[in-house]
């Protein structure tokens, strides 16, 4: 395996609508900006990985075809990756495999989403469940996640106030992120008093539907050597785990994995840490950009990533243990997915925000002395989990 | 009022029709529903009984080799009260839950009816994991998963 470096990252500001450009023009904005940061031209790119989840949100079927020219893929190998909410994490890992295998030297991972182009987003998401047994019962990503949150609350006696504080913290962090979608400060009372949606979730505990684009340029150690890049982020660990679509297989006495605990994140992290030679996450990992489209997703993942024991994250959060200047880990300095969710690139945005921390280009979000940063993504029926480690040095 | 050309949108809608092939396994399950039975597939190698029924056992990687009749009572594993309206989904409020029926290894989703939803908080408190629920069949059954729902056991 060859060592792989991140040499360019870009994201557009995220918002509800982009009225002044279409989907492929958005993709191109991110591609151009990432190439500019990597000081490369489209001719330097050997292959393109396109990060795009369900295209029903933006309404052009399999929109990767439409985007080929805009992301400079014509005449090159091109593939679209789609694992639902984990798409950006999976696309990144496909790009990583392209370079690590020695097949390609320099790869562009790019995509965009426009989730607000349709008012029927949760209808589209209902359609991911099977037509015979589950589709009829109004299962969508919100009700799915709500049931996992309910189990988590009961297992570990976590309160709605503790979930509300996660939202308050996320908005405070997002206020320092010029790309974040929701940057308005809220209080615990605001969250608790926002309209109930699906118990235990209230409206403010649920991510927005965002539009925007993201891109990352990956290159081999040979290409980076002597090129003048001073502080690339090295990908030192990359792993993913997949579960059955059936949520009901992942709860109760006979289950081999537990929905409430995000076991898939734990399993993916174990392997990514092994690759990155991380044995003590609290000492070795300074930043975690975790995929948290709902208030309850932060604790389960921080626990799965080994920053604390099962059921301990809520109390640590209450004490500010996941703030930017804390001793445990700076969780989502970007404000995370709770404040910005362009589904097809959200996992890539997590990766970009983590890599930027290593590259020292996280702006007002920058945490000091970052040696290792981790990014996660989750997709489908809480069934695809990716975990990627970025480091300031390579093996 | 004219809209600036860079603020314009063009409306669109997809109309796509399907006929989903049910297959043998789901077909047997749906036939069971017509007879007032919930049938689960069983894998003798792993000892797991599956609802929804599966052709293959994920744990043993063997074909499920039998059917068992699930109990008509079970335990709630997870549930939620939906109080917001989503396009093309049922009008709120409604309750859904995963219930692990007695004798079955996995939990199956359905609506929970006959639950007082006038106070969302107290309804949610009743729908907690561990609570017992029972299967209630529709009087007229057509061989669809909607032929039954759950109600809490008082």
Short mmCIF file of C-alpha atoms in Angstrom, two decimals:
data_model
loop_
_atom_site.label_atom_id
_atom_site.label_comp_id
_atom_site.label_asym_id
_atom_site.label_seq_id
_atom_site.Cartn_x
_atom_site.Cartn_y
_atom_site.Cartn_z
CA UNK A 1 0.00 0.00 0.00
CA UNK A 2 1.26 3.45 -0.90
CA UNK A 3 0.96 6.38 1.49
CA UNK A 4 -1.83 8.79 0.50
CA UNK A 5 -1.90 12.54 1.16
CA UNK A 6 -4.68 15.11 1.03
CA UNK A 7 -3.21 18.04 -0.91
CA UNK A 8 -6.30 20.11 -1.62
CA UNK A 9 -9.74 20.59 -0.06
CA UNK A 10 -12.68 22.84 -0.91
CA UNK A 11 -16.27 23.35 0.10
CA UNK A 12 -18.83 25.94 -0.87
CA UNK A 13 -20.93 27.71 1.74
CA UNK A 14 -23.98 25.54 2.48
CA UNK A 15 -27.50 26.95 2.41
CA UNK A 16 -31.06 25.99 1.56
CA UNK A 17 -31.03 27.08 -2.08
CA UNK A 18 -28.51 28.06 -4.69
CA UNK A 19 -30.67 30.08 -7.05
CA UNK A 20 -27.78 31.42 -9.12
CA UNK A 21 -26.34 28.12 -10.32
CA UNK A 22 -27.39 24.61 -11.14
CA UNK A 23 -26.22 21.31 -9.68
CA UNK A 24 -23.26 20.66 -11.99
CA UNK A 25 -22.06 24.25 -11.73
CA UNK A 26 -21.99 23.79 -7.95
CA UNK A 27 -19.89 20.62 -8.38
CA UNK A 28 -17.49 22.53 -10.60
CA UNK A 29 -17.03 25.33 -8.07
CA UNK A 30 -15.71 22.80 -5.53
CA UNK A 31 -13.57 20.95 -8.10
CA UNK A 32 -11.93 24.18 -9.31
CA UNK A 33 -11.24 25.39 -5.76
CA UNK A 34 -9.72 22.08 -4.61
CA UNK A 35 -7.49 21.90 -7.70
CA UNK A 36 -6.39 25.50 -7.13
CA UNK A 37 -5.40 24.71 -3.56
CA UNK A 38 -3.47 21.64 -4.76
CA UNK A 39 -1.88 23.84 -7.45
CA UNK A 40 -2.93 21.35 -10.09
CA UNK A 41 -4.75 21.61 -13.39
CA UNK A 42 -7.46 19.16 -14.53
CA UNK A 43 -4.83 17.38 -16.66
CA UNK A 44 -2.96 16.36 -13.49
CA UNK A 45 -5.94 14.33 -12.25
CA UNK A 46 -5.72 10.61 -13.11
CA UNK A 47 -9.21 9.57 -11.98
CA UNK A 48 -12.37 11.08 -10.49
CA UNK A 49 -14.60 9.63 -7.77
CA UNK A 50 -18.03 11.22 -7.68
CA UNK A 51 -19.79 11.51 -4.33
CA UNK A 52 -23.55 11.42 -4.83
CA UNK A 53 -26.34 9.84 -2.76
CA UNK A 54 -29.98 9.53 -3.93
CA UNK A 55 -30.39 11.87 -6.88
CA UNK A 56 -34.16 12.06 -6.28
CA UNK A 57 -33.46 15.03 -3.99
CA UNK A 58 -32.17 17.18 -6.82
CA UNK A 59 -34.41 15.51 -9.37
CA UNK A 60 -32.14 14.40 -12.21
CA UNK A 61 -31.84 10.64 -12.26
CA UNK A 62 -28.26 9.46 -11.73
CA UNK A 63 -26.95 13.01 -12.01
CA UNK A 64 -23.33 11.79 -12.08
CA UNK A 65 -23.73 11.48 -15.86
CA UNK A 66 -24.63 15.14 -16.12
CA UNK A 67 -21.66 16.14 -13.94
CA UNK A 68 -18.88 14.37 -15.88
CA UNK A 69 -17.74 17.40 -17.88
CA UNK A 70 -18.11 19.81 -14.97
CA UNK A 71 -15.76 17.83 -12.73
CA UNK A 72 -13.18 17.36 -15.50
CA UNK A 73 -13.74 13.58 -15.74
CA UNK A 74 -14.17 13.33 -19.51
CA UNK A 75 -11.40 11.11 -20.90
CA UNK A 76 -10.60 9.70 -17.43
CA UNK A 77 -11.72 6.82 -15.24
CA UNK A 78 -14.84 7.91 -13.35
CA UNK A 79 -17.04 6.22 -10.78
CA UNK A 80 -19.94 7.31 -8.64
CA UNK A 81 -20.12 6.06 -5.06
CA UNK A 82 -23.43 5.93 -3.17
CA UNK A 83 -23.91 4.62 0.37
CA UNK A 84 -26.63 7.05 1.44
CA UNK A 85 -25.51 9.38 4.21
CA UNK A 86 -22.12 7.64 4.26
CA UNK A 87 -21.56 8.44 0.57
CA UNK A 88 -18.89 11.09 1.16
CA UNK A 89 -16.99 8.79 3.53
CA UNK A 90 -17.19 5.91 1.05
CA UNK A 91 -16.23 8.10 -1.93
CA UNK A 92 -13.20 9.33 0.00
CA UNK A 93 -12.20 5.75 0.82
CA UNK A 94 -12.64 4.73 -2.84
CA UNK A 95 -10.34 7.60 -3.82
CA UNK A 96 -7.90 6.54 -1.10
CA UNK A 97 -7.90 2.95 -2.46
CA UNK A 98 -7.28 4.28 -5.98
CA UNK A 99 -4.06 5.95 -4.82
CA UNK A 100 -2.99 3.48 -2.08
CA UNK A 101 -3.18 0.61 -4.58
CA UNK A 102 -0.79 2.36 -6.94
CA UNK A 103 -3.39 2.32 -9.68
CA UNK A 104 -3.58 6.10 -9.90
CA UNK A 105 -1.25 8.81 -8.64
CA UNK A 106 -3.63 11.74 -8.15
CA UNK A 107 -7.40 11.50 -7.68
CA UNK A 108 -10.20 14.05 -7.34
CA UNK A 109 -13.10 13.20 -5.03
CA UNK A 110 -15.95 15.61 -5.66
CA UNK A 111 -19.72 16.01 -5.43
CA UNK A 112 -22.64 18.22 -4.52
CA UNK A 113 -26.18 17.97 -3.28
CA UNK A 114 -29.31 20.09 -3.35
CA UNK A 115 -31.54 18.39 -0.81
CA UNK A 116 -34.09 21.23 -0.79
CA UNK A 117 -34.84 20.99 -4.50
CA UNK A 118 -37.81 18.77 -3.50
CA UNK A 119 -40.23 19.14 -0.56
CA UNK A 120 -40.51 15.31 -0.58
CA UNK A 121 -37.12 14.41 0.90
CA UNK A 122 -38.47 12.19 3.68
CA UNK A 123 -40.78 10.50 1.19
CA UNK A 124 -37.72 9.68 -0.92
CA UNK A 125 -35.97 8.37 2.19
CA UNK A 126 -38.99 6.20 3.08
CA UNK A 127 -38.44 4.44 -0.26
CA UNK A 128 -35.07 3.03 0.85
CA UNK A 129 -36.86 0.40 2.95
CA UNK A 130 -38.21 -2.80 1.45
CA UNK A 131 -41.62 -2.64 -0.18
CA UNK A 132 -42.98 -5.79 1.44
CA UNK A 133 -42.45 -5.42 5.19
CA UNK A 134 -41.29 -1.95 6.25
CA UNK A 135 -42.11 0.68 3.63
CA UNK A 136 -45.78 0.92 4.73
CA UNK A 137 -44.99 2.09 8.25
CA UNK A 138 -43.71 5.60 7.60
CA UNK A 139 -40.15 4.63 8.31
CA UNK A 140 -37.81 7.43 7.24
CA UNK A 141 -34.41 8.56 8.44
CA UNK A 142 -35.93 10.70 11.21
CA UNK A 143 -38.23 8.02 12.66
CA UNK A 144 -35.44 5.42 12.25
CA UNK A 145 -32.96 7.54 14.19
CA UNK A 146 -35.60 8.49 16.79
CA UNK A 147 -36.06 4.83 17.71
CA UNK A 148 -32.31 4.34 18.12
CA UNK A 149 -32.23 7.47 20.30
CA UNK A 150 -35.06 6.11 22.46
CA UNK A 151 -33.14 2.86 23.05
CA UNK A 152 -29.95 4.79 23.84
CA UNK A 153 -31.75 7.03 26.35
CA UNK A 154 -33.23 4.04 28.14
CA UNK A 155 -29.98 2.05 28.20
CA UNK A 156 -27.89 4.86 29.65
CA UNK A 157 -30.43 7.16 31.36
CA UNK A 158 -29.64 10.06 29.03
CA UNK A 159 -32.08 12.98 29.09
CA UNK A 160 -33.68 15.19 26.44
CA UNK A 161 -31.85 18.14 28.05
CA UNK A 162 -28.49 16.44 27.42
CA UNK A 163 -29.38 15.94 23.73
CA UNK A 164 -30.55 19.59 23.58
CA UNK A 165 -27.15 20.77 24.85
CA UNK A 166 -25.51 18.98 21.90
CA UNK A 167 -27.52 21.21 19.57
CA UNK A 168 -26.62 24.34 21.52
CA UNK A 169 -22.91 23.43 21.34
CA UNK A 170 -23.12 22.55 17.63
CA UNK A 171 -24.67 25.92 16.74
CA UNK A 172 -22.06 27.76 18.82
CA UNK A 173 -19.29 25.96 16.94
CA UNK A 174 -21.00 26.45 13.55
CA UNK A 175 -21.08 30.20 14.18
CA UNK A 176 -17.28 30.08 13.63
CA UNK A 177 -17.63 28.06 10.41
CA UNK A 178 -18.17 30.29 7.36
CA UNK A 179 -19.46 27.28 5.36
CA UNK A 180 -22.07 26.07 7.89
CA UNK A 181 -25.78 26.23 7.04
CA UNK A 182 -27.32 26.85 10.49
CA UNK A 183 -25.20 29.35 12.45
CA UNK A 184 -27.82 30.98 14.68
CA UNK A 185 -27.27 30.43 18.40
CA UNK A 186 -29.98 28.60 20.33
CA UNK A 187 -30.55 27.79 24.00
CA UNK A 188 -31.46 24.48 25.62
CA UNK A 189 -34.97 25.93 26.16
CA UNK A 190 -35.24 26.83 22.45
CA UNK A 191 -34.41 23.23 21.52
CA UNK A 192 -36.78 21.69 24.08
CA UNK A 193 -39.59 24.07 23.01
CA UNK A 194 -39.14 23.53 19.27
CA UNK A 195 -42.00 21.53 17.68
CA UNK A 196 -42.00 17.80 18.47
CA UNK A 197 -41.34 15.75 15.33
CA UNK A 198 -40.74 12.11 16.26
CA UNK A 199 -40.19 11.30 19.92
CA UNK A 200 -37.72 12.00 21.43
CA UNK A 201 -36.70 14.45 18.67
CA UNK A 202 -37.81 18.04 18.45
CA UNK A 203 -37.30 20.11 15.29
CA UNK A 204 -34.00 21.73 16.36
CA UNK A 205 -32.47 18.30 17.02
CA UNK A 206 -32.70 17.48 13.31
CA UNK A 207 -30.26 18.62 10.61
CA UNK A 208 -31.27 21.05 7.85
CA UNK A 209 -31.57 20.11 4.17
CA UNK A 210 -28.52 21.75 2.67
CA UNK A 211 -27.24 22.59 -0.78
CA UNK A 212 -23.60 22.96 -1.66
CA UNK A 213 -20.51 21.15 -2.93
CA UNK A 214 -17.24 19.68 -1.69
CA UNK A 215 -14.03 18.32 -3.20
CA UNK A 216 -10.75 16.80 -2.10
CA UNK A 217 -7.54 16.04 -4.03
CA UNK A 218 -5.60 12.93 -2.98
CA UNK A 219 -2.09 12.12 -4.14
CA UNK A 220 0.65 9.58 -3.55
CA UNK A 221 3.71 10.19 -1.38
CA UNK A 222 5.93 10.09 -4.49
CA UNK A 223 3.93 12.86 -6.13
CA UNK A 224 3.91 14.94 -2.95
CA UNK A 225 7.68 14.60 -2.39
CA UNK A 226 9.50 17.57 -3.85
CA UNK A 227 6.28 19.24 -4.92
CA UNK A 228 6.47 21.97 -2.31
CA UNK A 229 3.44 20.88 -0.27
CA UNK A 230 4.47 21.70 3.27
CA UNK A 231 1.70 20.22 5.36
CA UNK A 232 -0.50 17.68 3.64
CA UNK A 233 -2.86 15.55 5.74
CA UNK A 234 -1.93 11.86 5.48
CA UNK A 235 -4.66 9.26 5.44
CA UNK A 236 -3.31 6.72 7.93
CA UNK A 237 -6.47 4.68 8.57
CA UNK A 238 -9.57 3.94 6.51
CA UNK A 239 -12.21 1.37 7.32
CA UNK A 240 -15.90 0.71 6.85
CA UNK A 241 -18.49 -1.73 8.19
CA UNK A 242 -21.90 -2.61 6.80
CA UNK A 243 -25.00 -3.99 8.56
CA UNK A 244 -28.28 -5.51 7.35
CA UNK A 245 -30.98 -3.05 6.30
CA UNK A 246 -33.31 -4.57 8.94
CA UNK A 247 -33.17 -2.39 12.06
CA UNK A 248 -35.13 -5.06 13.96
CA UNK A 249 -32.17 -7.46 13.63
CA UNK A 250 -30.05 -5.02 15.60
CA UNK A 251 -31.99 -4.82 18.84
CA UNK A 252 -32.71 -7.28 21.60
CA UNK A 253 -31.28 -10.45 23.08
CA UNK A 254 -30.30 -12.24 19.86
CA UNK A 255 -28.84 -9.24 18.04
CA UNK A 256 -25.15 -9.37 17.18
CA UNK A 257 -24.92 -5.58 16.89
CA UNK A 258 -26.84 -2.88 18.75
CA UNK A 259 -28.62 -0.06 16.91
CA UNK A 260 -28.47 2.21 19.95
CA UNK A 261 -24.67 1.94 20.25
CA UNK A 262 -23.62 2.47 16.62
CA UNK A 263 -21.59 -0.75 16.84
CA UNK A 264 -20.64 -0.35 13.18
CA UNK A 265 -18.74 2.82 14.07
CA UNK A 266 -16.92 0.91 16.82
CA UNK A 267 -15.93 -1.91 14.45
CA UNK A 268 -14.79 0.50 11.71
CA UNK A 269 -12.82 2.55 14.25
CA UNK A 270 -11.03 -0.54 15.62
CA UNK A 271 -9.66 -1.31 12.17
CA UNK A 272 -8.88 2.32 11.26
CA UNK A 273 -7.03 2.77 14.57
CA UNK A 274 -5.07 -0.43 13.99
CA UNK A 275 -3.93 0.88 10.62
CA UNK A 276 -3.10 4.31 12.05
CA UNK A 277 -1.36 2.78 15.09
CA UNK A 278 -3.68 4.58 17.48
CA UNK A 279 -3.95 2.71 20.75
CA UNK A 280 -5.12 5.55 23.03
CA UNK A 281 -7.59 7.81 21.18
CA UNK A 282 -7.89 10.33 24.04
CA UNK A 283 -4.14 11.01 23.98
CA UNK A 284 -3.52 10.55 20.28
CA UNK A 285 -6.60 12.02 18.53
CA UNK A 286 -7.28 15.72 19.02
CA UNK A 287 -10.25 16.27 16.68
CA UNK A 288 -13.26 14.14 15.74
CA UNK A 289 -15.58 15.21 12.94
CA UNK A 290 -18.46 12.78 13.44
CA UNK A 291 -21.59 12.37 11.35
CA UNK A 292 -24.39 13.69 13.57
CA UNK A 293 -27.53 14.62 11.60
CA UNK A 294 -29.48 14.16 14.84
CA UNK A 295 -28.76 15.34 18.38
CA UNK A 296 -28.37 11.77 19.63
CA UNK A 297 -25.70 10.68 17.11
CA UNK A 298 -22.76 12.43 18.78
CA UNK A 299 -22.59 10.46 22.05
CA UNK A 300 -22.87 7.01 20.46
CA UNK A 301 -20.06 7.73 18.04
CA UNK A 302 -17.70 9.39 20.51
CA UNK A 303 -18.17 6.30 22.68
CA UNK A 304 -17.66 3.98 19.68
CA UNK A 305 -14.49 5.90 18.80
CA UNK A 306 -13.07 5.15 22.26
CA UNK A 307 -13.08 8.66 23.73
CA UNK A 308 -15.08 7.37 26.71
CA UNK A 309 -17.02 4.31 27.83
CA UNK A 310 -20.55 3.39 26.76
CA UNK A 311 -23.09 5.75 28.28
CA UNK A 312 -20.47 8.20 29.53
CA UNK A 313 -20.51 10.81 26.74
CA UNK A 314 -23.56 12.75 27.97
CA UNK A 315 -22.01 13.59 31.34
CA UNK A 316 -18.74 14.59 29.66
CA UNK A 317 -20.69 16.79 27.25
CA UNK A 318 -22.47 18.46 30.19
CA UNK A 319 -19.04 19.42 31.56
CA UNK A 320 -17.80 20.80 28.22
CA UNK A 321 -15.50 17.83 27.65
CA UNK A 322 -15.93 17.96 23.88
CA UNK A 323 -15.31 21.70 23.40
CA UNK A 324 -12.49 23.01 21.22
CA UNK A 325 -10.11 23.58 24.13
CA UNK A 326 -10.93 20.44 26.13
CA UNK A 327 -8.68 17.57 27.22
CA UNK A 328 -10.65 14.68 25.71
CA UNK A 329 -11.36 15.48 22.06
CA UNK A 330 -12.61 18.51 20.16
CA UNK A 331 -15.85 17.11 18.74
CA UNK A 332 -17.11 18.70 15.53
CA UNK A 333 -15.32 22.06 15.60
CA UNK A 334 -17.25 22.73 12.35
CA UNK A 335 -20.65 22.48 14.05
CA UNK A 336 -21.08 19.09 12.40
CA UNK A 337 -23.92 17.59 10.44
CA UNK A 338 -26.55 18.98 12.84
CA UNK A 339 -25.86 22.39 11.29
CA UNK A 340 -25.12 21.35 7.68
CA UNK A 341 -26.35 18.28 5.79
CA UNK A 342 -25.85 18.17 2.01
CA UNK A 343 -26.44 14.39 2.08
CA UNK A 344 -24.39 13.34 -0.95
CA UNK A 345 -21.24 15.12 0.27
CA UNK A 346 -21.75 15.32 4.04
CA UNK A 347 -19.24 12.54 4.72
CA UNK A 348 -16.74 14.31 2.47
CA UNK A 349 -17.30 17.58 4.35
CA UNK A 350 -16.57 15.74 7.63
CA UNK A 351 -13.33 14.47 6.04
CA UNK A 352 -12.43 17.92 4.71
CA UNK A 353 -13.02 19.54 8.09
CA UNK A 354 -10.84 16.85 9.74
CA UNK A 355 -8.07 17.12 7.12
CA UNK A 356 -8.10 20.93 7.33
CA UNK A 357 -7.32 20.62 11.06
CA UNK A 358 -4.17 18.64 10.17
CA UNK A 359 -3.26 21.02 7.35
CA UNK A 360 -3.63 24.02 9.69
CA UNK A 361 -6.23 25.64 7.47
CA UNK A 362 -9.37 25.35 9.60
CA UNK A 363 -9.56 29.11 10.22
CA UNK A 364 -11.57 30.10 13.28
CA UNK A 365 -12.31 26.40 13.86
CA UNK A 366 -8.62 25.50 14.17
CA UNK A 367 -7.67 23.40 17.19
CA UNK A 368 -4.06 23.74 18.33
CA UNK A 369 -1.53 20.92 18.08
CA UNK A 370 -3.58 18.49 16.00
CA UNK A 371 -1.62 15.33 15.17
CA UNK A 372 -4.52 13.02 14.36
CA UNK A 373 -8.10 13.83 13.36
CA UNK A 374 -10.86 11.35 12.68
CA UNK A 375 -13.90 11.63 10.39
CA UNK A 376 -16.95 9.35 10.34
CA UNK A 377 -20.01 8.92 8.17
CA UNK A 378 -23.20 6.85 8.50
CA UNK A 379 -25.67 5.92 5.80
CA UNK A 380 -28.69 3.90 4.76
CA UNK A 381 -30.73 2.30 7.49
CA UNK A 382 -27.94 3.24 9.97
CA UNK A 383 -26.11 0.43 8.18
CA UNK A 384 -23.05 1.91 6.43
CA UNK A 385 -20.31 3.18 8.75
CA UNK A 386 -17.03 4.72 7.61
CA UNK A 387 -14.14 5.85 9.74
CA UNK A 388 -11.05 7.65 8.37
CA UNK A 389 -7.96 8.85 10.24
CA UNK A 390 -5.97 11.88 9.05
CA UNK A 391 -2.48 12.44 10.46
CA UNK A 392 0.31 15.00 10.25
CA UNK A 393 2.87 12.25 9.56
CA UNK A 394 2.89 8.95 7.71
CA UNK A 395 4.43 5.57 8.45
CA UNK B 1 -44.02 41.19 -10.50
CA UNK B 2 -41.30 39.66 -12.64
CA UNK B 3 -38.78 37.25 -11.20
CA UNK B 4 -35.13 37.89 -11.99
CA UNK B 5 -33.94 35.22 -14.41
CA UNK B 6 -31.30 33.97 -11.96
CA UNK B 7 -34.05 33.35 -9.37
CA UNK B 8 -36.20 31.28 -11.71
CA UNK B 9 -37.12 27.66 -11.09
CA UNK B 10 -38.74 25.15 -13.41
CA UNK B 11 -41.26 22.76 -11.79
CA UNK B 12 -40.95 19.00 -12.18
CA UNK B 13 -42.53 15.78 -10.93
CA UNK B 14 -41.71 12.08 -11.33
CA UNK B 15 -44.43 9.54 -11.96
CA UNK B 16 -43.01 6.04 -11.87
CA UNK B 17 -45.12 2.92 -11.48
CA UNK B 18 -43.97 -0.50 -10.32
CA UNK B 19 -45.20 -4.02 -9.77
CA UNK B 20 -42.95 -5.62 -7.16
CA UNK B 21 -42.49 -9.38 -7.43
CA UNK B 22 -43.20 -10.81 -4.01
CA UNK B 23 -41.38 -14.15 -4.30
CA UNK B 24 -41.86 -17.43 -2.44
CA UNK B 25 -40.74 -16.39 1.04
CA UNK B 26 -42.84 -13.22 1.32
CA UNK B 27 -45.68 -15.04 -0.44
CA UNK B 28 -45.76 -17.71 2.29
CA UNK B 29 -45.70 -14.99 4.95
CA UNK B 30 -48.59 -13.14 3.30
CA UNK B 31 -50.58 -16.38 2.99
CA UNK B 32 -50.03 -16.85 6.73
CA UNK B 33 -51.41 -13.40 7.42
CA UNK B 34 -54.60 -14.28 5.57
CA UNK B 35 -54.92 -17.26 7.94
CA UNK B 36 -54.32 -15.09 11.01
CA UNK B 37 -50.77 -16.36 11.56
CA UNK B 38 -47.42 -14.56 11.69
CA UNK B 39 -44.89 -16.93 10.13
CA UNK B 40 -41.17 -16.56 10.70
CA UNK B 41 -38.37 -18.35 8.86
CA UNK B 42 -36.08 -20.49 10.97
CA UNK B 43 -32.43 -21.48 10.51
CA UNK B 44 -31.62 -24.76 12.27
CA UNK B 45 -27.87 -24.05 12.12
CA UNK B 46 -27.94 -20.67 13.94
CA UNK B 47 -31.19 -21.34 15.80
CA UNK B 48 -32.51 -17.92 14.79
CA UNK B 49 -36.11 -17.27 13.78
CA UNK B 50 -36.52 -14.26 11.50
CA UNK B 51 -39.19 -11.61 11.11
CA UNK B 52 -39.48 -10.25 8.51
CA UNK B 53 -38.90 -13.75 7.06
CA UNK B 54 -35.62 -14.27 5.24
CA UNK B 55 -34.58 -16.80 2.61
CA UNK B 56 -31.07 -16.90 4.07
CA UNK B 57 -29.68 -16.60 7.59
CA UNK B 58 -27.23 -13.73 7.84
CA UNK B 59 -25.47 -15.35 10.82
CA UNK B 60 -24.91 -18.88 9.46
CA UNK B 61 -24.90 -18.05 5.74
CA UNK B 62 -27.22 -21.04 5.28
CA UNK B 63 -30.65 -21.09 3.71
CA UNK B 64 -33.39 -20.83 6.33
CA UNK B 65 -34.80 -24.35 6.44
CA UNK B 66 -38.11 -24.06 8.26
CA UNK B 67 -41.05 -21.92 9.30
CA UNK B 68 -42.24 -21.26 12.85
CA UNK B 69 -45.43 -19.59 14.00
CA UNK B 70 -44.63 -16.45 16.00
CA UNK B 71 -46.36 -15.72 19.27
CA UNK B 72 -49.11 -13.11 19.01
CA UNK B 73 -47.61 -11.15 21.88
CA UNK B 74 -44.14 -9.71 22.17
CA UNK B 75 -41.85 -7.07 23.62
CA UNK B 76 -41.32 -3.56 22.31
CA UNK B 77 -37.67 -3.03 21.37
CA UNK B 78 -38.02 0.54 20.06
CA UNK B 79 -40.79 2.96 19.20
CA UNK B 80 -41.57 6.56 18.34
CA UNK B 81 -44.58 8.85 18.27
CA UNK B 82 -44.59 10.83 15.04
CA UNK B 83 -46.19 14.24 15.44
CA UNK B 84 -44.95 16.06 12.33
CA UNK B 85 -46.38 15.73 8.88
CA UNK B 86 -44.19 14.42 6.06
CA UNK B 87 -45.21 14.66 2.41
CA UNK B 88 -46.70 11.36 1.16
CA UNK B 89 -46.57 9.77 4.61
CA UNK B 90 -49.60 9.28 6.91
CA UNK B 91 -51.14 12.30 8.66
CA UNK B 92 -49.78 12.64 12.24
CA UNK B 93 -49.96 11.75 15.00
CA UNK B 94 -49.22 8.03 14.85
CA UNK B 95 -47.05 5.53 16.69
CA UNK B 96 -44.71 2.93 15.21
CA UNK B 97 -42.67 0.31 17.04
CA UNK B 98 -40.35 -2.61 16.55
CA UNK B 99 -41.81 -5.54 18.49
CA UNK B 100 -39.98 -8.84 19.04
CA UNK B 101 -42.77 -11.41 19.02
CA UNK B 102 -42.43 -14.35 21.40
CA UNK B 103 -40.39 -17.15 19.88
CA UNK B 104 -38.76 -14.90 17.28
CA UNK B 105 -35.16 -13.59 17.38
CA UNK B 106 -35.68 -10.28 15.59
CA UNK B 107 -38.11 -7.36 15.90
CA UNK B 108 -40.65 -6.35 13.27
CA UNK B 109 -42.03 -2.89 12.59
CA UNK B 110 -45.70 -1.92 12.54
CA UNK B 111 -48.10 0.77 13.68
CA UNK B 112 -49.18 0.78 17.32
CA UNK B 113 -52.89 1.61 17.41
CA UNK B 114 -55.35 2.30 20.23
CA UNK B 115 -52.76 4.40 22.04
CA UNK B 116 -54.00 7.76 23.34
CA UNK B 117 -51.86 10.28 21.44
CA UNK B 118 -53.53 13.42 22.83
CA UNK B 119 -50.57 13.87 25.20
CA UNK B 120 -47.41 13.11 23.23
CA UNK B 121 -45.16 12.84 26.29
CA UNK B 122 -47.28 10.32 28.13
CA UNK B 123 -47.83 8.35 24.91
CA UNK B 124 -44.06 8.20 24.35
CA UNK B 125 -43.58 7.08 27.95
CA UNK B 126 -45.91 4.13 27.33
CA UNK B 127 -44.09 3.04 24.18
CA UNK B 128 -40.80 2.26 25.94
CA UNK B 129 -38.62 -0.78 25.19
CA UNK B 130 -39.60 -3.66 27.44
CA UNK B 131 -43.32 -2.91 27.27
CA UNK B 132 -45.50 -5.82 26.08
CA UNK B 133 -47.55 -5.51 22.91
CA UNK B 134 -49.89 -7.82 21.02
CA UNK B 135 -50.76 -8.47 17.40
CA UNK B 136 -54.23 -7.38 16.28
CA UNK B 137 -55.37 -8.67 12.88
CA UNK B 138 -57.62 -6.73 10.55
CA UNK B 139 -60.99 -8.37 10.06
CA UNK B 140 -60.61 -8.30 6.29
CA UNK B 141 -57.15 -9.50 5.33
CA UNK B 142 -55.66 -9.26 1.84
CA UNK B 143 -52.24 -10.79 2.31
CA UNK B 144 -50.28 -7.60 2.95
CA UNK B 145 -48.14 -6.64 5.94
CA UNK B 146 -50.78 -4.03 6.78
CA UNK B 147 -53.16 -6.91 7.66
CA UNK B 148 -52.09 -6.51 11.28
CA UNK B 149 -50.93 -3.89 13.75
CA UNK B 150 -49.80 -3.80 17.35
CA UNK B 151 -51.59 -2.64 20.49
CA UNK B 152 -50.15 -2.33 23.96
CA UNK B 153 -50.99 -5.13 26.40
CA UNK B 154 -52.86 -3.48 29.27
#
